[in-house]
Short mmCIF file of C-alpha atoms and ligand atoms in Angstrom, two decimals:
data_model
loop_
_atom_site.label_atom_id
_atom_site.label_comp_id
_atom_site.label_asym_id
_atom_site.label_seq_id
_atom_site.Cartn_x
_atom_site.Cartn_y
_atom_site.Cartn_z
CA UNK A 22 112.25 71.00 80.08
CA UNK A 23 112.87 74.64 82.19
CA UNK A 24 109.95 75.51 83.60
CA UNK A 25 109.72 79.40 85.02
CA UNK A 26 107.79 81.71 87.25
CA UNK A 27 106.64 84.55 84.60
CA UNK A 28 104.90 86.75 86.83
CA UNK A 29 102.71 87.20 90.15
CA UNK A 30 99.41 88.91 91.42
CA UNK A 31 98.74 89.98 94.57
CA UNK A 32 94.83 91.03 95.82
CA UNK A 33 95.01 92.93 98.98
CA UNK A 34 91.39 93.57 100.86
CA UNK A 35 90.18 97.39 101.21
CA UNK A 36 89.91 97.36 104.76
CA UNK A 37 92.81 97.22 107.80
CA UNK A 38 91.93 96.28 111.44
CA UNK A 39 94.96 97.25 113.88
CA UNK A 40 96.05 95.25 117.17
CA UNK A 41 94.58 98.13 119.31
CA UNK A 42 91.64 97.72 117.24
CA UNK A 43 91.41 94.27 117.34
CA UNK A 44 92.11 93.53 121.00
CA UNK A 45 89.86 96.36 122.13
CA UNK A 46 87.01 94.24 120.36
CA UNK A 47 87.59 91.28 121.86
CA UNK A 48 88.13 92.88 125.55
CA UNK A 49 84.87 93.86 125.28
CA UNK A 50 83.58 90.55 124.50
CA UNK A 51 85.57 89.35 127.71
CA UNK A 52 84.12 92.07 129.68
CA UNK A 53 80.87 91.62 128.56
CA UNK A 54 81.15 87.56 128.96
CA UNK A 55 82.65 87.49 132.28
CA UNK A 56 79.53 90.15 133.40
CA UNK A 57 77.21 87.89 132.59
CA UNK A 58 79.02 85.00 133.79
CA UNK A 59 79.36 86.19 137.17
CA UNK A 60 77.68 84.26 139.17
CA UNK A 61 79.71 80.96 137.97
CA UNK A 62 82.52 82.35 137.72
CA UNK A 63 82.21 83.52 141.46
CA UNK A 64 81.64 79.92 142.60
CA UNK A 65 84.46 78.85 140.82
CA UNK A 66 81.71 76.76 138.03
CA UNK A 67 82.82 78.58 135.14
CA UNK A 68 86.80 79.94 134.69
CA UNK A 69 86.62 83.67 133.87
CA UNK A 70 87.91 84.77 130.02
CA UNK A 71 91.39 86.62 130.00
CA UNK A 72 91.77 89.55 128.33
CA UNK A 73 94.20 89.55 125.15
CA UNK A 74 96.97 92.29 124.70
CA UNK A 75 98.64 94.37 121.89
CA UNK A 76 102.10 93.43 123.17
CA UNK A 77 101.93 90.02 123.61
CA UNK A 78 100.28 89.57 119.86
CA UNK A 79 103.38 91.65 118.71
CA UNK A 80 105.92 89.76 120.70
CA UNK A 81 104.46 86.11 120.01
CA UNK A 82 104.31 86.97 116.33
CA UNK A 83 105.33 89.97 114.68
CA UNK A 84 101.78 90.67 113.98
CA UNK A 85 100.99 94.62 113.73
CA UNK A 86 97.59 94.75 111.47
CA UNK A 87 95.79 92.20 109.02
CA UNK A 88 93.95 93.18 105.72
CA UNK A 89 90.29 92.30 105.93
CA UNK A 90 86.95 91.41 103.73
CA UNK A 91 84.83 93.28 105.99
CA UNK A 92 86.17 95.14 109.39
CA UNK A 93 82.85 96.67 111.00
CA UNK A 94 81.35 93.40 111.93
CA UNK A 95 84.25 91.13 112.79
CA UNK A 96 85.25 93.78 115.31
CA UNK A 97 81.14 94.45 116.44
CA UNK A 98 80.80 92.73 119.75
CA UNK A 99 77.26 91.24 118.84
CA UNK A 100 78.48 89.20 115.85
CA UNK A 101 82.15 89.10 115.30
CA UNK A 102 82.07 87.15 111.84
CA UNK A 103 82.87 88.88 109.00
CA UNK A 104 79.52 89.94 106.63
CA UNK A 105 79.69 88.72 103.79
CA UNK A 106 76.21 88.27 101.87
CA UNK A 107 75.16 85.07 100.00
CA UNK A 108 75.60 85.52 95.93
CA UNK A 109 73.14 84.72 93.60
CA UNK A 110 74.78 81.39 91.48
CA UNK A 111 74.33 84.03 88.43
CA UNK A 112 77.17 86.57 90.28
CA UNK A 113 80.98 85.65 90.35
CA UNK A 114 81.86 83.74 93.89
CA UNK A 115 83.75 86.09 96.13
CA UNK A 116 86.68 83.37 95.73
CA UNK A 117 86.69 83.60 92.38
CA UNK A 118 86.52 87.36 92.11
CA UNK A 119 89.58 88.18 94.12
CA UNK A 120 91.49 85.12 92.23
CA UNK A 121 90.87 86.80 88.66
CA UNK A 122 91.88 90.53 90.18
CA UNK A 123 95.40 88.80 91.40
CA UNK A 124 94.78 86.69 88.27
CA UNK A 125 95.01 89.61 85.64
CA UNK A 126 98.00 91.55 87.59
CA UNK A 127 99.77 88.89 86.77
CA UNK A 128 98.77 87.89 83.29
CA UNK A 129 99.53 91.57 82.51
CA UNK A 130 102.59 91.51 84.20
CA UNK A 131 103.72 88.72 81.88
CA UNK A 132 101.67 90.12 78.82
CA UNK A 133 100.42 86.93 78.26
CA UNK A 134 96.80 86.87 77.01
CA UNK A 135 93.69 85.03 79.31
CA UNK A 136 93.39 82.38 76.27
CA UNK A 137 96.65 81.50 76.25
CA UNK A 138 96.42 79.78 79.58
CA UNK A 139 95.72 76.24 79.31
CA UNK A 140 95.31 75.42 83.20
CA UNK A 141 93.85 76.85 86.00
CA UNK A 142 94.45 75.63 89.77
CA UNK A 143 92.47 77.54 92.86
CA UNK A 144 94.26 76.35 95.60
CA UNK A 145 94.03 77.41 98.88
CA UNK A 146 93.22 76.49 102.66
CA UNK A 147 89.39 77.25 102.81
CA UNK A 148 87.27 76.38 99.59
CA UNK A 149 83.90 78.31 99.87
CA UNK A 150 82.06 75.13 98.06
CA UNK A 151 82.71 72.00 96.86
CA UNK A 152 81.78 72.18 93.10
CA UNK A 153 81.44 73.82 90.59
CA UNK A 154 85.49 73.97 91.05
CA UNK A 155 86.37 78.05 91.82
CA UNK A 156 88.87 77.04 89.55
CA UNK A 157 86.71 76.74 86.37
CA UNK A 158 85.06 79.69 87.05
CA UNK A 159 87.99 81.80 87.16
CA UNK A 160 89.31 80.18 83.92
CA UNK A 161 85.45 81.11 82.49
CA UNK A 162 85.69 84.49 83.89
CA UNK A 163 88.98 85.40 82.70
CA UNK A 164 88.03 83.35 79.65
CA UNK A 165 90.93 80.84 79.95
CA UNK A 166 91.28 77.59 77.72
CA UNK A 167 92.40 73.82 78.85
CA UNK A 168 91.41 73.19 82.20
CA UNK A 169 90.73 73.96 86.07
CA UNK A 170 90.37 72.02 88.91
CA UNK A 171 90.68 73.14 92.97
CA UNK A 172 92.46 71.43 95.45
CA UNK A 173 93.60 72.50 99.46
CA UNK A 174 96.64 71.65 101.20
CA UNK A 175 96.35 74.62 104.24
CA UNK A 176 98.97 76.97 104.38
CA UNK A 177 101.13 75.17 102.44
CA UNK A 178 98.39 75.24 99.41
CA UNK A 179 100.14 77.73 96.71
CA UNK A 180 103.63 76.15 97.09
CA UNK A 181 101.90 72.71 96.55
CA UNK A 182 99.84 74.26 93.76
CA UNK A 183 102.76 75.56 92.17
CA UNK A 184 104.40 72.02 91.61
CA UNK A 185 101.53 70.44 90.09
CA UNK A 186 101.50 73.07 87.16
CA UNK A 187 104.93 72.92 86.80
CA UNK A 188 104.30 68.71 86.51
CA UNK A 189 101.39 69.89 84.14
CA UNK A 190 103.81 72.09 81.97
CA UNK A 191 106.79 69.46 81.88
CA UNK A 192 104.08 66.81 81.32
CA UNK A 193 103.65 69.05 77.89
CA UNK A 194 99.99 69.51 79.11
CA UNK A 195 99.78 73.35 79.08
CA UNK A 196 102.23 76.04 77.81
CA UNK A 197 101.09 78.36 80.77
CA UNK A 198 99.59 77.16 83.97
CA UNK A 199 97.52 79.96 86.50
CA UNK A 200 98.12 79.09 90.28
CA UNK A 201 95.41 81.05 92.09
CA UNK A 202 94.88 81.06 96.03
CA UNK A 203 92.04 83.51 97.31
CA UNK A 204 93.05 83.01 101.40
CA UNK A 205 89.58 84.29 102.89
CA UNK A 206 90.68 83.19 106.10
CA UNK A 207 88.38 85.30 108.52
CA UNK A 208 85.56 83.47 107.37
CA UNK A 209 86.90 80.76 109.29
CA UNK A 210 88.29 82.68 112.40
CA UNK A 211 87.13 82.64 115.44
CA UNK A 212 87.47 86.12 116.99
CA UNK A 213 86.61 84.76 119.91
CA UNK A 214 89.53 82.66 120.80
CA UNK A 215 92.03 84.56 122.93
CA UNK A 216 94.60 81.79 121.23
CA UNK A 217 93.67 82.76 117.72
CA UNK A 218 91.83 86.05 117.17
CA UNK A 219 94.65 88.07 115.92
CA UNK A 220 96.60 85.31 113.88
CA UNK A 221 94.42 85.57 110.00
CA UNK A 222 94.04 88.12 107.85
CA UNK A 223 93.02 87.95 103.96
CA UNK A 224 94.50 88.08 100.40
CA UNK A 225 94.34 86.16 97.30
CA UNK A 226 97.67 85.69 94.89
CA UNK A 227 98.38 84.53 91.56
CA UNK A 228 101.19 82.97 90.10
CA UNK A 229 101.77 82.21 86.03
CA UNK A 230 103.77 78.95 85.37
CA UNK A 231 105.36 78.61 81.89
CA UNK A 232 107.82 77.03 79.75
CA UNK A 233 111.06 79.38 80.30
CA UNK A 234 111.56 79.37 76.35
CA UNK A 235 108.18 81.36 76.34
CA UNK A 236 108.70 83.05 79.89
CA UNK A 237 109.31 86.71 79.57
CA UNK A 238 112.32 88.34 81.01
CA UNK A 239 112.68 88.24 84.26
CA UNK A 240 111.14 85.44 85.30
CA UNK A 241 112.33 82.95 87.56
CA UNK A 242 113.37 79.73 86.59
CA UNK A 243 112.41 76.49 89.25
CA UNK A 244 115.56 75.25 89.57
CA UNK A 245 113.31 72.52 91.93
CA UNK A 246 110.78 71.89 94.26
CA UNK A 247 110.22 69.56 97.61
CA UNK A 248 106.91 69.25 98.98
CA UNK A 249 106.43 66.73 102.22
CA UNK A 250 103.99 66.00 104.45
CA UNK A 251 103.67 64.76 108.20
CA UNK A 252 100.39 64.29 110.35
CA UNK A 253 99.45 66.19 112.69
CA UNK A 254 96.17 67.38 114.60
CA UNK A 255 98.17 70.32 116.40
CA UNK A 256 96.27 72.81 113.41
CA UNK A 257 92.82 71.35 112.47
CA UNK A 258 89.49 72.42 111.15
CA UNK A 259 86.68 70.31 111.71
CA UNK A 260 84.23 72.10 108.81
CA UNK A 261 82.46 70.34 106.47
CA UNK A 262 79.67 68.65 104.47
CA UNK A 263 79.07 65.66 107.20
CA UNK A 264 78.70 68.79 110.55
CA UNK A 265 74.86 68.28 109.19
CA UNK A 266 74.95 64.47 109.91
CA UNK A 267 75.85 65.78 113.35
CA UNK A 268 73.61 69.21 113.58
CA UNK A 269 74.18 68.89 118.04
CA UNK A 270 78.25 69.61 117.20
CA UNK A 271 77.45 71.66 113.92
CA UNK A 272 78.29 74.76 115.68
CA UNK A 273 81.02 74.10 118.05
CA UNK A 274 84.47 75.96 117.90
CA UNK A 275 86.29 72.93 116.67
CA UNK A 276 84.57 73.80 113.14
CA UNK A 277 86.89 77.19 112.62
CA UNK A 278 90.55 77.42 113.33
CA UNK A 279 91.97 75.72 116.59
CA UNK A 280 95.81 75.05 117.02
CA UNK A 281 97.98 73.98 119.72
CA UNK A 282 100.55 77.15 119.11
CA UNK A 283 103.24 76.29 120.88
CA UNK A 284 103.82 72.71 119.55
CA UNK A 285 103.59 73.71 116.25
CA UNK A 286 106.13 76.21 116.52
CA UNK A 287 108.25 73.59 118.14
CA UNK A 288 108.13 70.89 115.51
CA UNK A 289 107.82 73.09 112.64
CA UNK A 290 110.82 74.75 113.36
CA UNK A 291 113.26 71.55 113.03
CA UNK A 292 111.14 70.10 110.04
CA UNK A 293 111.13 72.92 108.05
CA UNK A 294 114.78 73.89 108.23
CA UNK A 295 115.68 70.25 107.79
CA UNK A 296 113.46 70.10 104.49
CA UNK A 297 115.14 72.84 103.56
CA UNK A 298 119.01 71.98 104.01
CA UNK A 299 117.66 68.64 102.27
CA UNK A 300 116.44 70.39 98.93
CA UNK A 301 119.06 72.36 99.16
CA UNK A 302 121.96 69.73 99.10
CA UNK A 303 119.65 67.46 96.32
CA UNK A 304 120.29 70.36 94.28
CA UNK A 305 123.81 70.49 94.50
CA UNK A 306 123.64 73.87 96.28
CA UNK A 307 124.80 75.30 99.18
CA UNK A 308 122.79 77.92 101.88
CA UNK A 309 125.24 80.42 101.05
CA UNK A 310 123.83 80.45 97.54
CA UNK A 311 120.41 81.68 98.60
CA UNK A 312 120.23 85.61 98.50
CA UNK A 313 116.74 85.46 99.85
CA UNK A 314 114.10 82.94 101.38
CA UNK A 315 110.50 84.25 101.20
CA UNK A 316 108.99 82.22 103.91
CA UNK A 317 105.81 81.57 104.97
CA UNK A 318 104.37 84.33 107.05
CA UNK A 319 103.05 82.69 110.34
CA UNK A 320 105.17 83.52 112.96
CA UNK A 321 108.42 86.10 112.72
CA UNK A 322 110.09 84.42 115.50
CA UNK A 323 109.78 81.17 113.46
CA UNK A 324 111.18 83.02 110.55
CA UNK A 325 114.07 83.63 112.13
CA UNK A 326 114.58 80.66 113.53
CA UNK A 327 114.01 78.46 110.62
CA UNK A 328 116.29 80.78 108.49
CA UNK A 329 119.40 80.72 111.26
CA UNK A 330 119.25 76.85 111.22
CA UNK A 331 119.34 77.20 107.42
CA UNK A 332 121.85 80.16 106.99
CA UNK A 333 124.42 78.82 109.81
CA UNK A 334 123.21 82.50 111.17
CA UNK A 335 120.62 85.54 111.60
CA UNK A 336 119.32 86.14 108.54
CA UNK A 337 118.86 90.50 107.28
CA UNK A 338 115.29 91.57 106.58
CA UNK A 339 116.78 91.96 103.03
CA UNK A 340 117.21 88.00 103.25
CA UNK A 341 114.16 87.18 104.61
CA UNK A 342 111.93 89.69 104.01
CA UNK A 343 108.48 89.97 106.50
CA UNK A 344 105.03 91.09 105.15
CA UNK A 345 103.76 89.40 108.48
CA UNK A 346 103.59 92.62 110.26
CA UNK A 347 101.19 94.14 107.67
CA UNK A 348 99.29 91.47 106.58
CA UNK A 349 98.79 88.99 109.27
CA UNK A 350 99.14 85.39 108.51
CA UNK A 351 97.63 84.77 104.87
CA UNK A 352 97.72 80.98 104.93
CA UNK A 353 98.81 79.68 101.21
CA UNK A 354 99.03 83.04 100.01
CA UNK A 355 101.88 84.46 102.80
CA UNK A 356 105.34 83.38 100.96
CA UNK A 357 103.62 84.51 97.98
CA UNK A 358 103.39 88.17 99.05
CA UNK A 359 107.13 88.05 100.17
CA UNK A 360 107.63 86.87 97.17
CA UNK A 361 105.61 88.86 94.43
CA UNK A 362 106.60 92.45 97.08
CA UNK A 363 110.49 91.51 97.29
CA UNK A 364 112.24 90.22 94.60
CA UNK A 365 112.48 93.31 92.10
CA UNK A 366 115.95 94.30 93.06
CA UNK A 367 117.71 90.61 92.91
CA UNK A 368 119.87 90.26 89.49
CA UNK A 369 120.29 87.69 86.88
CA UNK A 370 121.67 84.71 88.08
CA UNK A 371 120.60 84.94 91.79
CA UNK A 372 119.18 82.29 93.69
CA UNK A 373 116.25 81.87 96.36
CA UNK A 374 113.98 79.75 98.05
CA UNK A 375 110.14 79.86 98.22
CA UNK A 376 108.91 77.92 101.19
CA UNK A 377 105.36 77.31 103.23
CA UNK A 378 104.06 74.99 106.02
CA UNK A 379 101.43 74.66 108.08
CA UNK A 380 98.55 72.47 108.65
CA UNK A 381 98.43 68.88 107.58
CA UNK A 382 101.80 69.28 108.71
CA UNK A 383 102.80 70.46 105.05
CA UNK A 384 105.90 71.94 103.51
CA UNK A 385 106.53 73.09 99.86
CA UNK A 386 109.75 74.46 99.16
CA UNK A 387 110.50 76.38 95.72
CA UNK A 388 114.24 76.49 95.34
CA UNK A 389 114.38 79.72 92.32
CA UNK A 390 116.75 81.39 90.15
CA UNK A 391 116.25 84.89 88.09
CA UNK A 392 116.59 84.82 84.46
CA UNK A 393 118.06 86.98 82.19
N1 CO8 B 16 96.86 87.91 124.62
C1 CO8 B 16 97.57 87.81 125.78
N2 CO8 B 16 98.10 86.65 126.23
C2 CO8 B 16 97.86 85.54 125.50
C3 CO8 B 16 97.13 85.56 124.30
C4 CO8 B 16 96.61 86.80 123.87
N3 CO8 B 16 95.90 86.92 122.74
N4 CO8 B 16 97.08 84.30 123.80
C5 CO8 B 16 97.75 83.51 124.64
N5 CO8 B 16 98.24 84.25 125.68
C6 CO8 B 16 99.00 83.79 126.85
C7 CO8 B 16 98.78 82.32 127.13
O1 CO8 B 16 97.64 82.12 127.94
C8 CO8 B 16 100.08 81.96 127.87
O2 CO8 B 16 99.96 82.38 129.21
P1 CO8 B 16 100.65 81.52 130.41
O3 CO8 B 16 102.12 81.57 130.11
O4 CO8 B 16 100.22 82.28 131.62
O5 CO8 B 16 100.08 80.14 130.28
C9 CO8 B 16 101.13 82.85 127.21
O6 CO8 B 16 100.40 83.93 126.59
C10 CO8 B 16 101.97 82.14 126.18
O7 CO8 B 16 101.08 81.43 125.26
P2 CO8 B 16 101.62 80.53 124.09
O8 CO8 B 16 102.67 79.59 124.62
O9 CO8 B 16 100.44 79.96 123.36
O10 CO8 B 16 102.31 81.67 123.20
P3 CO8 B 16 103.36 81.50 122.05
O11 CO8 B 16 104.55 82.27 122.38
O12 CO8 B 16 103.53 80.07 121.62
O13 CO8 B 16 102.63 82.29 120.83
C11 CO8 B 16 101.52 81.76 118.78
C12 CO8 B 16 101.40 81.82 120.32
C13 CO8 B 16 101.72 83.17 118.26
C14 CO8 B 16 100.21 81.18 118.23
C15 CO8 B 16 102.72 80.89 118.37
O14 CO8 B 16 102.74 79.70 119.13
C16 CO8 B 16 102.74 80.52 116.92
O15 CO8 B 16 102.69 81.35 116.02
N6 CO8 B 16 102.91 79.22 116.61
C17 CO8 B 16 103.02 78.73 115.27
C18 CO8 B 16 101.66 78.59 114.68
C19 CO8 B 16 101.73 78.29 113.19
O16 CO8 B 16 102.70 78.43 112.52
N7 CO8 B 16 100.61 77.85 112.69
C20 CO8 B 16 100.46 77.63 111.33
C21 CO8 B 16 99.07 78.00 111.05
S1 CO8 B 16 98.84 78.28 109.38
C22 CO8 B 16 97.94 76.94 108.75
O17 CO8 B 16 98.46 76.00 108.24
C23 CO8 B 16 96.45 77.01 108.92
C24 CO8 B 16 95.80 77.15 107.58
C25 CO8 B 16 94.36 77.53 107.75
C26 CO8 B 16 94.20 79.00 107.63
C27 CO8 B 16 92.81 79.45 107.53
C28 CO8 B 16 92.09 79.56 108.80
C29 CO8 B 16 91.52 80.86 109.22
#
C-alpha cells in the first residue's frame, strides 16, 4: 500500500526574543552573579561566570532569533523561566492547544474533515504530563475518531512519529493518521547556561498521514523511512516523576537541558550522513536524486556538513533550506518547518529527504516524492 504526506501545520508562538536581546539578559545575570560572588571569586573559591556573545551564538549555529511562549520573563533577570500559569483540568493543556491550531492548518489544507481521522499521535521531546495522553485530548478537541496515544523520542520525535502512522495506515488501522508535536522547549531551558541559553525556541507542527489513493493532490508520497538509534548521554534531561523520591537533587540543572556540544556535533555528523547514504542506496536511489533535504534545524554548520558528505558537495540554500536562523532549534518540530515552509515550488515527480536527530542519539529519515 502507498502511503502519502497530505498536508502540514505549522504553530508559530506570538512573541520573538533576538540574540542582542537574549544575551543582554543573561549578561546581566553574569554581572549581577559575579557581584555578588565577589568575594570567592577573588580568592579563587568560586570561578567567575563568562559573559555570552551575539557573534559567537551566530557563528556556532546560525542562530539569529527564536519564537517564544512568553518573552518578558525568560529574559527578566529575577526569574528567567518562561510564565506560563497552571490550567484548570476543565481548560485545554497548552500542549494540546497549539497541537490542534497546527492540527486544523493542516486538516484544512488537505480538506479532510476532524472525524475522518482515525489516529492521533502527540509526539514530541517534552510531554507536559504523563496521562491523560495530550494525544487524546487533541483527538477530543478536534473531535477525531479511532485513537491517540503520546510517545517522545527528543528531537528526532516527529520523524519517528511519522513512521508509526504510516505502519498504522499500511497496517489498514486508520485511513488518515494526525502526527502532532507541540516543541515547548523553553519550559525546559535553562537560560542560565552560557552553553545552552540561546539554542531552543518553540513551535508545534502537524502532519496528516493517509493512504495516497485518498491523499489529495500534491501530497507526497513516502517512498521510505529509516529510523535508528545509538546511546548516548552527550544530550540528556534528567526530569521526571522519581526527582520527588530525591527532593535534595529535585532542583539541580541536570533536570533541564545539558549537552556536551561539541561531541555531539562530532558524532552526529558521520552518523547522520551515513544513515542517510544507507536509506538512500536501500532505496535504489542515488544523492543526486534528492532536490532537497529538510534537515533538522540544530546547528547550520552541521547542516552543511551532513549535506556535503551526502551530496559529494556544498549543498544551495534552495537544497537545504534553513529556518534555524528564525526559529532557533525546535527539537521534533525543526525539519518539519523546513519542510511544511519549502516545498511549494518542487514539481511532480521530485524527490527529497526528511531527516532529524538528536538526543537518545536518534535519527529518522523520510526519503519523499511529490505526487501528481
Ligand atoms: N557565548 C560566548 N562564548 C561561548 C558561549 C556563549 N554563549 N558558549 C560557549 N562559548 C565558548 C566556550 O566556552 C568555548 O570557549 P574556549 O574555546 O575558550 O573553551 C568556545 O566558545 C567554543 O565552545 P564550544 O566548543 O562548545 O562551541 P561549538 O562551536 O561546539 O558550538 C554548539 C556550541 C552551538 C552547542 C554546537 O556544539 C552544537 O550545535 N552542537 C550540536 C548540538 C546538537 O545538535 N544538539 C542536538 C540537540 S537537540 C535534541 O535532541 C534535544 C531535544 C530536547 C529539546 C528540548 C529541550 C529544551
Amino acid at each position: 500500500m502507498t502511503i502519502a504526506i497530505s498536508a502540514t501545520g505549522l504553530y508559530t508562538p506570538p512573541e520573538k526574543i533576538t540574540n542582542a536581546e537574549l544575551v543582554a539578559s543573561y549578561n546581566a545575570y553574569v554581572d549581577r552573579y559575579n557581584a555578588e560572588h565577589a568575594a570567592e571569586i577573588e580568592a579563587g573559591a568560586l570561578p567567575p561566570l563568562l559573559p555570552s556573545s551575539e557573534e559567537f551564538i551566530e557563528k556556532a549555529s546560525g542562530i539569529k532569533s527564536r519564537y517564544v511562549l512568553e518573552k518578558q520573563s525568560s529574559l527578566d533577570v529575577e526569574r528567567m523561566v518562561p510564565d506560563i500559569p497552571e490550567r484548570p483540568n476543565e481548560q485545554i493543556s497548552l500542549q494540546a492547544e497549539v497541537s490542534v491550531i497546527a492540527a486544523k492548518q493542516a486538516l484544512q489544507a488537505a480538506g479532510r474533515a476532524a472525524n475522518e481521522i482515525d489516529a492521533v499521535i502527540c509526539s514530541c521531546s517534552s510531554l507536559q504530563r504523563p496521562y491523560p495522553a495530550i494525544a487524546i485530548e487533541v483527538q477530543n478537541a478536534l473531535g477525531a475518531g479511532g485513537f491517540g496515544y503520546d510517545m517522545n523520542v527528543a528531537c528526532s520525535s516527529a520523524t519517528f512519529a511519522m513512521q508509526n502512522a504510516a505502519d498504522i495506515v499500511r497496517g489498514g488501522h486508520a485511513a488518515s493518521a494526525l502526527v502532532v508535536n507541540p516543541e515547548l522547549t523553553t519550559g525546559h531551558l535553562n537560560f542560565r547556561d552560557r552553553e545552552t541559553h540561546f539554542i531552543f525556541g518553540d513551535a508545534a507542527v502537524a502532519v496528516l498521514i493517509e493512504r495516497a489513493d485518498i491523499a489529495p493532490p500534491g501530497s507526497w508520497v513516502i517512498l521510505g523511512s529509516k529510523c535508528q538509534t545509538k546511546f548516548s548521554n552527550n544530550i540528556r534531561n534528567n526530569f521526571g516523576f522519581l526527582n520527588r523520591c530525591a527532593p535534595e537533587w529535585r532542583d539541580m540543572p541536570d533536570k533541564l537541558i545539558t549537552q556536551q556540544g561539541r561531541k555531539v556535533f562530532k558524532e552526529v555528523v558521520p552518523l547522520v550522513s551515513d544513515i542517510i547514504l544507507d536509506h538512500l542506496a536501500e532505496l535504489e536511489l542515488k544523492p543526486s536524486d534528492l532536490k532537497r533535504m529538510w534537515l533538522h534545524q540544530a546547528n547550520s554548520n552541521m547542516n552543511r556538513l551532513i549535506a556535503e558528505r551526502v551530496l559529494g558537495r556544498e549543498a544551495t540554500q534552495e537544497e537545504s533550506p534553513t529556518v534555524l536562523d528564525e526559529y532557533g532549534n525546535t527539537a521534533g518540530a525543526g525539519s518539519i518547518i523546513a519542510f511544511h515552509k519549502y516545498r511549494d515550488d518542487l514539481q511532480p515527480g521530485d524527490k527529497g529527504l526528511i531527516c532529524s536527530f538528536g538526543a537518545g542519539y536518534s535519527v529518522g529519515s523520510i526519503l519523499v516524492q511529490k505526487a501528481a
